[in-house]
Short mmCIF file of C-alpha atoms in Angstrom, two decimals:
data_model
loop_
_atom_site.label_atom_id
_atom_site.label_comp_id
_atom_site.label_asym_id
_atom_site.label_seq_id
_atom_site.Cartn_x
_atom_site.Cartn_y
_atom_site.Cartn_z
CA UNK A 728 2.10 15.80 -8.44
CA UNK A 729 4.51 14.86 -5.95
CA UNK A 730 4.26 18.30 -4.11
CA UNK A 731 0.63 17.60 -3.93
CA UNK A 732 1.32 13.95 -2.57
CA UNK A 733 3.54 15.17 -0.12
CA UNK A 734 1.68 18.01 1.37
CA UNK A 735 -1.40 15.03 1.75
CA UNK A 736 0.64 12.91 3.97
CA UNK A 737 1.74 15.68 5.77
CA UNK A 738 -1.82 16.63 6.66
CA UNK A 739 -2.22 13.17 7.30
CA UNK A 740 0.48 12.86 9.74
CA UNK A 741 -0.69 15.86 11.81
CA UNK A 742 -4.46 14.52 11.66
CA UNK A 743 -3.51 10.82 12.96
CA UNK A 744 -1.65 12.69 15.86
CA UNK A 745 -3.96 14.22 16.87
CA UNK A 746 -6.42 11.35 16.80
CA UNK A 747 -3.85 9.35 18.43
CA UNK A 748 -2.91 11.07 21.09
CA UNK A 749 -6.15 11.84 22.22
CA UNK A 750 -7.21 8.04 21.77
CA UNK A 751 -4.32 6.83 24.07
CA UNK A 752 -5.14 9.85 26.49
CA UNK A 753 -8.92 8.95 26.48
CA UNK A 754 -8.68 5.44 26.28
CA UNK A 755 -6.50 5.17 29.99
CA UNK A 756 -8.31 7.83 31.05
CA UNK A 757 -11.92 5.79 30.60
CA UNK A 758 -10.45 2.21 31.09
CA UNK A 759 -11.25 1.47 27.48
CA UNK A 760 -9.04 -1.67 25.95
CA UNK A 761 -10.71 -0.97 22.33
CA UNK A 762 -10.00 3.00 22.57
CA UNK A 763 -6.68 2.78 23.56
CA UNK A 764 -6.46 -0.10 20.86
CA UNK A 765 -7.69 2.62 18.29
CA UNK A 766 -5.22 5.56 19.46
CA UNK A 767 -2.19 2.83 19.53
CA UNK A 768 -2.75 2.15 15.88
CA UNK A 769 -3.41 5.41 14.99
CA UNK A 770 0.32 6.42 16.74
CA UNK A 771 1.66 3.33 14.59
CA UNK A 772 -0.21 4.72 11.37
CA UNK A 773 0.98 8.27 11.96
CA UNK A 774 4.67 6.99 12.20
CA UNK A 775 4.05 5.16 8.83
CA UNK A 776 2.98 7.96 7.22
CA UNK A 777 5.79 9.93 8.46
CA UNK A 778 8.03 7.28 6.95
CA UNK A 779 6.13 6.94 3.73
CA UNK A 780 6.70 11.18 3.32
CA UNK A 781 10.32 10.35 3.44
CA UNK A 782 9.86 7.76 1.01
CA UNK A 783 7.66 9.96 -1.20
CA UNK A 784 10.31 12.32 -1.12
CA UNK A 785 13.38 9.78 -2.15
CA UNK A 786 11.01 8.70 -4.98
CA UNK A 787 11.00 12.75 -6.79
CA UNK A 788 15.38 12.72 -6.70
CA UNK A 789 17.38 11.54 -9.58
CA UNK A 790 19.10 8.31 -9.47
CA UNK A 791 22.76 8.60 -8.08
CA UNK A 792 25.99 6.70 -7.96
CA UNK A 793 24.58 4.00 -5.29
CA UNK A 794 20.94 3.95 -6.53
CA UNK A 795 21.64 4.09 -9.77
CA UNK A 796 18.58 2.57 -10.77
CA UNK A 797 16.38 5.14 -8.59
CA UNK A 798 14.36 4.28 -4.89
CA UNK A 799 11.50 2.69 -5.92
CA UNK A 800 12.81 -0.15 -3.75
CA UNK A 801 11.99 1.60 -0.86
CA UNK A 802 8.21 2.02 -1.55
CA UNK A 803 7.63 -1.76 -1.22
CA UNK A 804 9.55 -2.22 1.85
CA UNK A 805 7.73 0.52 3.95
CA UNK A 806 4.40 -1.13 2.93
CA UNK A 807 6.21 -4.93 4.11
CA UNK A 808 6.75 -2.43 7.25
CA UNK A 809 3.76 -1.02 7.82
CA UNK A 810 0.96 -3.95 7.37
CA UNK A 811 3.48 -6.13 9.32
CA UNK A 812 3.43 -3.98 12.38
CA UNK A 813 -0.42 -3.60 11.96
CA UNK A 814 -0.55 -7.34 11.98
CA UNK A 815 1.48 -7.60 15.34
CA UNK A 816 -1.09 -4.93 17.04
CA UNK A 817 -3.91 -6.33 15.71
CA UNK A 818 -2.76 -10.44 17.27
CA UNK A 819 -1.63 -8.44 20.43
CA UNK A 820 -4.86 -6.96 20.66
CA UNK A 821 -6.85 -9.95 20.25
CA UNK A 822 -4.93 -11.98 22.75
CA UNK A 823 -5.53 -9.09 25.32
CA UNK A 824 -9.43 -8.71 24.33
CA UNK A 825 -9.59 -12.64 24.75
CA UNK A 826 -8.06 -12.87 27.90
CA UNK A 827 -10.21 -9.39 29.07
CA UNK A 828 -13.23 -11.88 28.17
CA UNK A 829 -12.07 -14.89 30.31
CA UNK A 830 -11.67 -12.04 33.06
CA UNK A 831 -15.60 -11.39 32.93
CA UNK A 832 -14.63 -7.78 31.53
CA UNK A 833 -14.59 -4.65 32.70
CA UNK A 834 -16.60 -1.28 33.23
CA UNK A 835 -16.26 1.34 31.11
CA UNK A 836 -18.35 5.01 30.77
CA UNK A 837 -19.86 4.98 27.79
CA UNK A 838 -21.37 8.36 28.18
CA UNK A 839 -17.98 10.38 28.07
CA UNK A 840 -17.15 7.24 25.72
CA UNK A 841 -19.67 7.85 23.14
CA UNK A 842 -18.67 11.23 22.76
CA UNK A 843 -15.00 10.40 22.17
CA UNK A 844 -16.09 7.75 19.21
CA UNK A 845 -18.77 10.24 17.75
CA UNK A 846 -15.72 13.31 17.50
CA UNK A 847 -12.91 10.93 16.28
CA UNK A 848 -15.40 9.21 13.56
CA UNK A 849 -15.97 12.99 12.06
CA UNK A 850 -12.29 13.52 11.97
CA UNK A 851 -11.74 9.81 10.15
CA UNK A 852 -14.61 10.64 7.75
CA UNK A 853 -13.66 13.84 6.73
CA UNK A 854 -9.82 12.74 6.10
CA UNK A 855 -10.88 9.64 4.25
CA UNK A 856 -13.02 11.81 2.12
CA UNK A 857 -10.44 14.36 1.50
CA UNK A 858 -7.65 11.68 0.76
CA UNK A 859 -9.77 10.16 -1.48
CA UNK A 860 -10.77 12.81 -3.60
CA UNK A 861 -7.26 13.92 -4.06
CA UNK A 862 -6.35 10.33 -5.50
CA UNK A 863 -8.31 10.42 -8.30
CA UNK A 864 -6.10 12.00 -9.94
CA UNK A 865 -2.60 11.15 -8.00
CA UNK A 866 -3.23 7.80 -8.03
CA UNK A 867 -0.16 7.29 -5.20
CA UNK A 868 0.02 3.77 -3.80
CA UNK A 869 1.94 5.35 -0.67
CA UNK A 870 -1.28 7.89 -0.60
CA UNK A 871 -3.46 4.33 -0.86
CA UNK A 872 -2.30 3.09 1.93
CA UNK A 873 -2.77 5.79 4.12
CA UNK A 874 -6.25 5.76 2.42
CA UNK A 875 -6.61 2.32 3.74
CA UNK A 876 -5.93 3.13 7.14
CA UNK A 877 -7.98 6.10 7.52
CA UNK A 878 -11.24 3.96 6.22
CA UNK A 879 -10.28 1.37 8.77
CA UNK A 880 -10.32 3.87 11.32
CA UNK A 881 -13.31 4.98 10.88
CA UNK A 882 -14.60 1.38 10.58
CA UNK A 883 -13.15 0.81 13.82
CA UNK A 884 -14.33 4.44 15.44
CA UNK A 885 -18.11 3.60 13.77
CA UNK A 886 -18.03 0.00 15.50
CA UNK A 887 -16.90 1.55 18.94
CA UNK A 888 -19.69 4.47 18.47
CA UNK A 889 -22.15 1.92 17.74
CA UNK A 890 -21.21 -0.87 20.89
CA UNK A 891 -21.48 2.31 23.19
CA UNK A 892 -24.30 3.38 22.79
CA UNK A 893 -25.65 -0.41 22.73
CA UNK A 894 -23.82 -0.28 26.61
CA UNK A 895 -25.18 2.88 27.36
CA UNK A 896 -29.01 1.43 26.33
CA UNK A 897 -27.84 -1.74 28.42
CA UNK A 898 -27.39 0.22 31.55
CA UNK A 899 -30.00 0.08 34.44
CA UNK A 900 -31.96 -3.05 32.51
CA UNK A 901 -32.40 -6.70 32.86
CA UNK A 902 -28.86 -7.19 30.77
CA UNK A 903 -26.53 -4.91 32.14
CA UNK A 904 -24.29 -7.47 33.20
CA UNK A 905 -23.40 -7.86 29.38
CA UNK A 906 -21.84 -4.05 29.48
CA UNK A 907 -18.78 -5.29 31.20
CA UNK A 908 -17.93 -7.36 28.20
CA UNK A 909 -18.49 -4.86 25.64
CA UNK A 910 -15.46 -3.37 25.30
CA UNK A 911 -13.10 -6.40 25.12
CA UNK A 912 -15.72 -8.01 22.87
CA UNK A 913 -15.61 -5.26 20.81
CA UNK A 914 -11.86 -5.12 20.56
CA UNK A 915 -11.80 -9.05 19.90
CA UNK A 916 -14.20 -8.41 16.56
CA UNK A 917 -12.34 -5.15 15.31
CA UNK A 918 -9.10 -7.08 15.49
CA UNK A 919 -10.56 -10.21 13.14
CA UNK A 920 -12.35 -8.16 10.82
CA UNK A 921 -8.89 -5.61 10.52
CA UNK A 922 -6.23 -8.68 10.06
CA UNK A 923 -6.89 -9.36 6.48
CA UNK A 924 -6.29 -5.62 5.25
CA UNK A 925 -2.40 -5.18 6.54
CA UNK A 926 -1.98 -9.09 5.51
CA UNK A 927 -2.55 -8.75 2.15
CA UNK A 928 -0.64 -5.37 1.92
CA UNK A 929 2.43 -7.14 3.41
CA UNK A 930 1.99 -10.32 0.91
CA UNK A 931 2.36 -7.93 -1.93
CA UNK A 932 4.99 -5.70 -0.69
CA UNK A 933 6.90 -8.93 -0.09
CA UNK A 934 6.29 -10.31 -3.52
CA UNK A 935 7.88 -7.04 -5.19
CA UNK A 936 10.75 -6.90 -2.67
CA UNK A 937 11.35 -10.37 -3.78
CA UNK A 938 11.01 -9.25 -7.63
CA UNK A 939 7.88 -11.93 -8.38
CA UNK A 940 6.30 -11.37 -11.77
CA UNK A 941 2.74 -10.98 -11.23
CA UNK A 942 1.75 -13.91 -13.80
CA UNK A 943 -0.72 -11.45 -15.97
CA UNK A 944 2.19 -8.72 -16.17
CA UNK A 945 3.98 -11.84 -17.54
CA UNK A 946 1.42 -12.97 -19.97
CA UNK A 947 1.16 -9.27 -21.38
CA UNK A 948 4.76 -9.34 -21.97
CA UNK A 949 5.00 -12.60 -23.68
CA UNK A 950 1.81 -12.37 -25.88
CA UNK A 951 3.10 -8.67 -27.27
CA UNK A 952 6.50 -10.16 -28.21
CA UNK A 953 4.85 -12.95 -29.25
CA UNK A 954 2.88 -10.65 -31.77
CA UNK A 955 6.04 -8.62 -32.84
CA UNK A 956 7.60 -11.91 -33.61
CA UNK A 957 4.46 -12.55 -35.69
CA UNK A 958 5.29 -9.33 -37.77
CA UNK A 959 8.83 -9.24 -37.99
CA UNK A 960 9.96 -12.67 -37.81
CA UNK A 961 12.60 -12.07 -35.11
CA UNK A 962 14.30 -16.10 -33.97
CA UNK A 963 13.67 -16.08 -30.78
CA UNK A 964 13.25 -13.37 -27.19
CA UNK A 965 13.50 -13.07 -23.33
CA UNK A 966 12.65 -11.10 -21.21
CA UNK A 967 12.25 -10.43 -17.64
CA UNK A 968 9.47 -8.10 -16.00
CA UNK A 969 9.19 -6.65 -12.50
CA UNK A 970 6.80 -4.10 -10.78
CA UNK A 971 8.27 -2.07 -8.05
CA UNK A 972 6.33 -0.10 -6.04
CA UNK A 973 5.27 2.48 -8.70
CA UNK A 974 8.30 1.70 -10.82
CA UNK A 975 7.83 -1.35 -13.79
CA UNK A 976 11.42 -2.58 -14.70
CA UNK A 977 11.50 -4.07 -18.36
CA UNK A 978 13.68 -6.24 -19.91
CA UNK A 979 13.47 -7.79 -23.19
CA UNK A 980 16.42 -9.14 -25.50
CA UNK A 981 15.44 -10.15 -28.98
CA UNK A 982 17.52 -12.18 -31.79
CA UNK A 983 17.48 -10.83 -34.92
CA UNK A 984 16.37 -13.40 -38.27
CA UNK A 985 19.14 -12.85 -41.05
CA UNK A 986 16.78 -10.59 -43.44
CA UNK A 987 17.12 -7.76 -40.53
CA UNK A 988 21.31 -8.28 -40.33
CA UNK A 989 21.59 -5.04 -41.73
CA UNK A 990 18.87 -3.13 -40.72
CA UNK A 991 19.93 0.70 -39.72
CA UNK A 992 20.02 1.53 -35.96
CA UNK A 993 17.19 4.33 -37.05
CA UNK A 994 15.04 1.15 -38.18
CA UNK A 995 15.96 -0.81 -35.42
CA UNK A 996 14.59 2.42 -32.59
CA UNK A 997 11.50 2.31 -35.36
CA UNK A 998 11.06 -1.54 -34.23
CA UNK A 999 11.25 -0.53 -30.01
CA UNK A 1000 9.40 2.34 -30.21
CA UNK A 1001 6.39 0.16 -31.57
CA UNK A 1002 7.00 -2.32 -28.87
CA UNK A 1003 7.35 0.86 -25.99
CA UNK A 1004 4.00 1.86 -27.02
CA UNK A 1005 2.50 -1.48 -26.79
CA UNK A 1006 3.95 -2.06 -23.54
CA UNK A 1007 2.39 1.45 -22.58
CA UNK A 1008 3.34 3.00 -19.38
CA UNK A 1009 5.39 5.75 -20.40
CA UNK A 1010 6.76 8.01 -17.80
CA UNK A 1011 9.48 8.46 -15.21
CA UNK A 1012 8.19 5.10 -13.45
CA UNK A 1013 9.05 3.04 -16.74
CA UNK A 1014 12.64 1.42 -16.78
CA UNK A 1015 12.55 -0.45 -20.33
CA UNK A 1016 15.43 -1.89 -22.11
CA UNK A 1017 15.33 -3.19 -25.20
CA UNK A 1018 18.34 -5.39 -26.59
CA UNK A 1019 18.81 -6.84 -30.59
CA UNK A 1020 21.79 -9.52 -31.38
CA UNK A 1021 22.29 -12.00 -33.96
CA UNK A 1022 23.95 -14.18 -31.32
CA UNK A 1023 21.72 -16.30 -29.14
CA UNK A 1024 24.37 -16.01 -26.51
CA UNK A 1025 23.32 -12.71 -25.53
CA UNK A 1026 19.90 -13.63 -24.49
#
């Protein structure tokens, strides 16, 4: 699975590219704020991606002496990374599409234009299709994200394709003096509509680099010991629960009632494996520890 996930983002990083290269190249080359906009944050995306290969590839290596508890760590921050630099381009872009507006705009050829938007939108769909079909089955959160990014940029190459040709119509009528602000107005609504995506991508990442219990994760915890208690009568339990990146990091110390003081160990590994199928999970990305005492202390 993880030789699959890497050879996606490697196709990935070779598509955006190519995308963004030729959307920077394009964009100066037709005076096109929005274009240029598109090729910057494919350039950002493909350097993400690049970063999130790296990151897939920490995630497949045993845990060593300084990471002892593996480099799932690292997934979360790379997302905090990526939506927050998305963020930046996005308010950048909007303050330069505003101020392209107060200008009275620009012209643009939306002939050669159109053409540009209708190429890179077959390259975005076909990626986003490919990606997606992949992660059925993968279901990678670093593969997600790039999943994210390719639909929004085909969002945004569909919204340029479409003002284009609505400038290209324009031209030669009674309002042609709207094509000048097309592009800038353009660029203004692809930045709005786009801020929300990266935001809530960094608000997560943020919440898992800062080890916040998602209050249903916390619930589940709680209501299953709860139930064991139920059943076996234990005094009392803690525990602590924390998703990270793909990893889920489980905790749970229980105190032992005096009828199980001298329970054998083989009994007692009877007693977690019920609770480690309850909990569910099971795989490399499961860190579960399960403690018993007598002594309250030790909870």
């Amino acid at each position: 699975m993880a030789g699959i996930e890497q050879h996606v983002l490697k196709v990935s990083i070779l598509a955006t590219a190519l995308v963004a290269c030729g959307g920077i190249g394009f964009g100066l080359y037709a005076g096109s704020q929005s274009i240029v906009f598109d090729g910057l944050f494919n350039a950002i995306d493909s350097c993400m991606a690049l970063l999130s290969l790296m990151v897939s590839q920490l995630l497949v290596k045993q845990p060593g002496r300084r990471f002892q508890q593996g480099y799932w760590h690292f997934e979360p921050l790379v997302l905090a990374l990526n939506g927050s630099v998305l963020v930046i381009l996005c308010l950048y872009a909007l303050i330069n599409s505003l101020g392209g507006l107060l200008r009275g705009g620009h012209a643009l050829a939306f002939d050669s234009a159109i053409l540009y938007s209708l190429a890179t939108l077959v390259c975005s769909a076909l990626m986003l299709g490919y990606q997606r079909r992949l992660n059925r089955r993968l279901q990678s959160e670093l593969i997600q994200l790039d999943i994210q990014s390719w639909l929004i940029s085909t969002v945004i190459t569909a919204a340029l394709l479409v003002a284009f040709v609505a400038g290209y119509l324009l031209q030669g009528g009674p309002h042609e003096w709207l094509t000048p602000y097309i592009d800038p107005a353009i660029l203004a609504l692809l930045t709005l509509v786009l801020i929300p995506g990266p935001a809530r991508t960094v608000v997560k990442a943020v919440k898992q680099i800062l080890r916040i219990t998602p209050g249903e994760l916390d619930r589940e915890i709680t209501g299953l010991m709860a139930r064991m208690t139920g059943r076996y009568g234990f005094e009392c339990f803690s525990h602590s629960v924390t998703p990270i990146g793909r990893g889920l990091f489980v905790e749970i110390q229980i105190v032992l009632p005096a009828a199980m003081d001298r329970w054998a160990v083989s009994e007692l590994d009877s007693v977690r494996a019920e609770i480690a199928a309850a909990i569910g999970r099971e795989g490399p990305n499961r860190w579960l520890a399960i403690a018993f005492t007598r002594d309250r202390r030790w909870i």
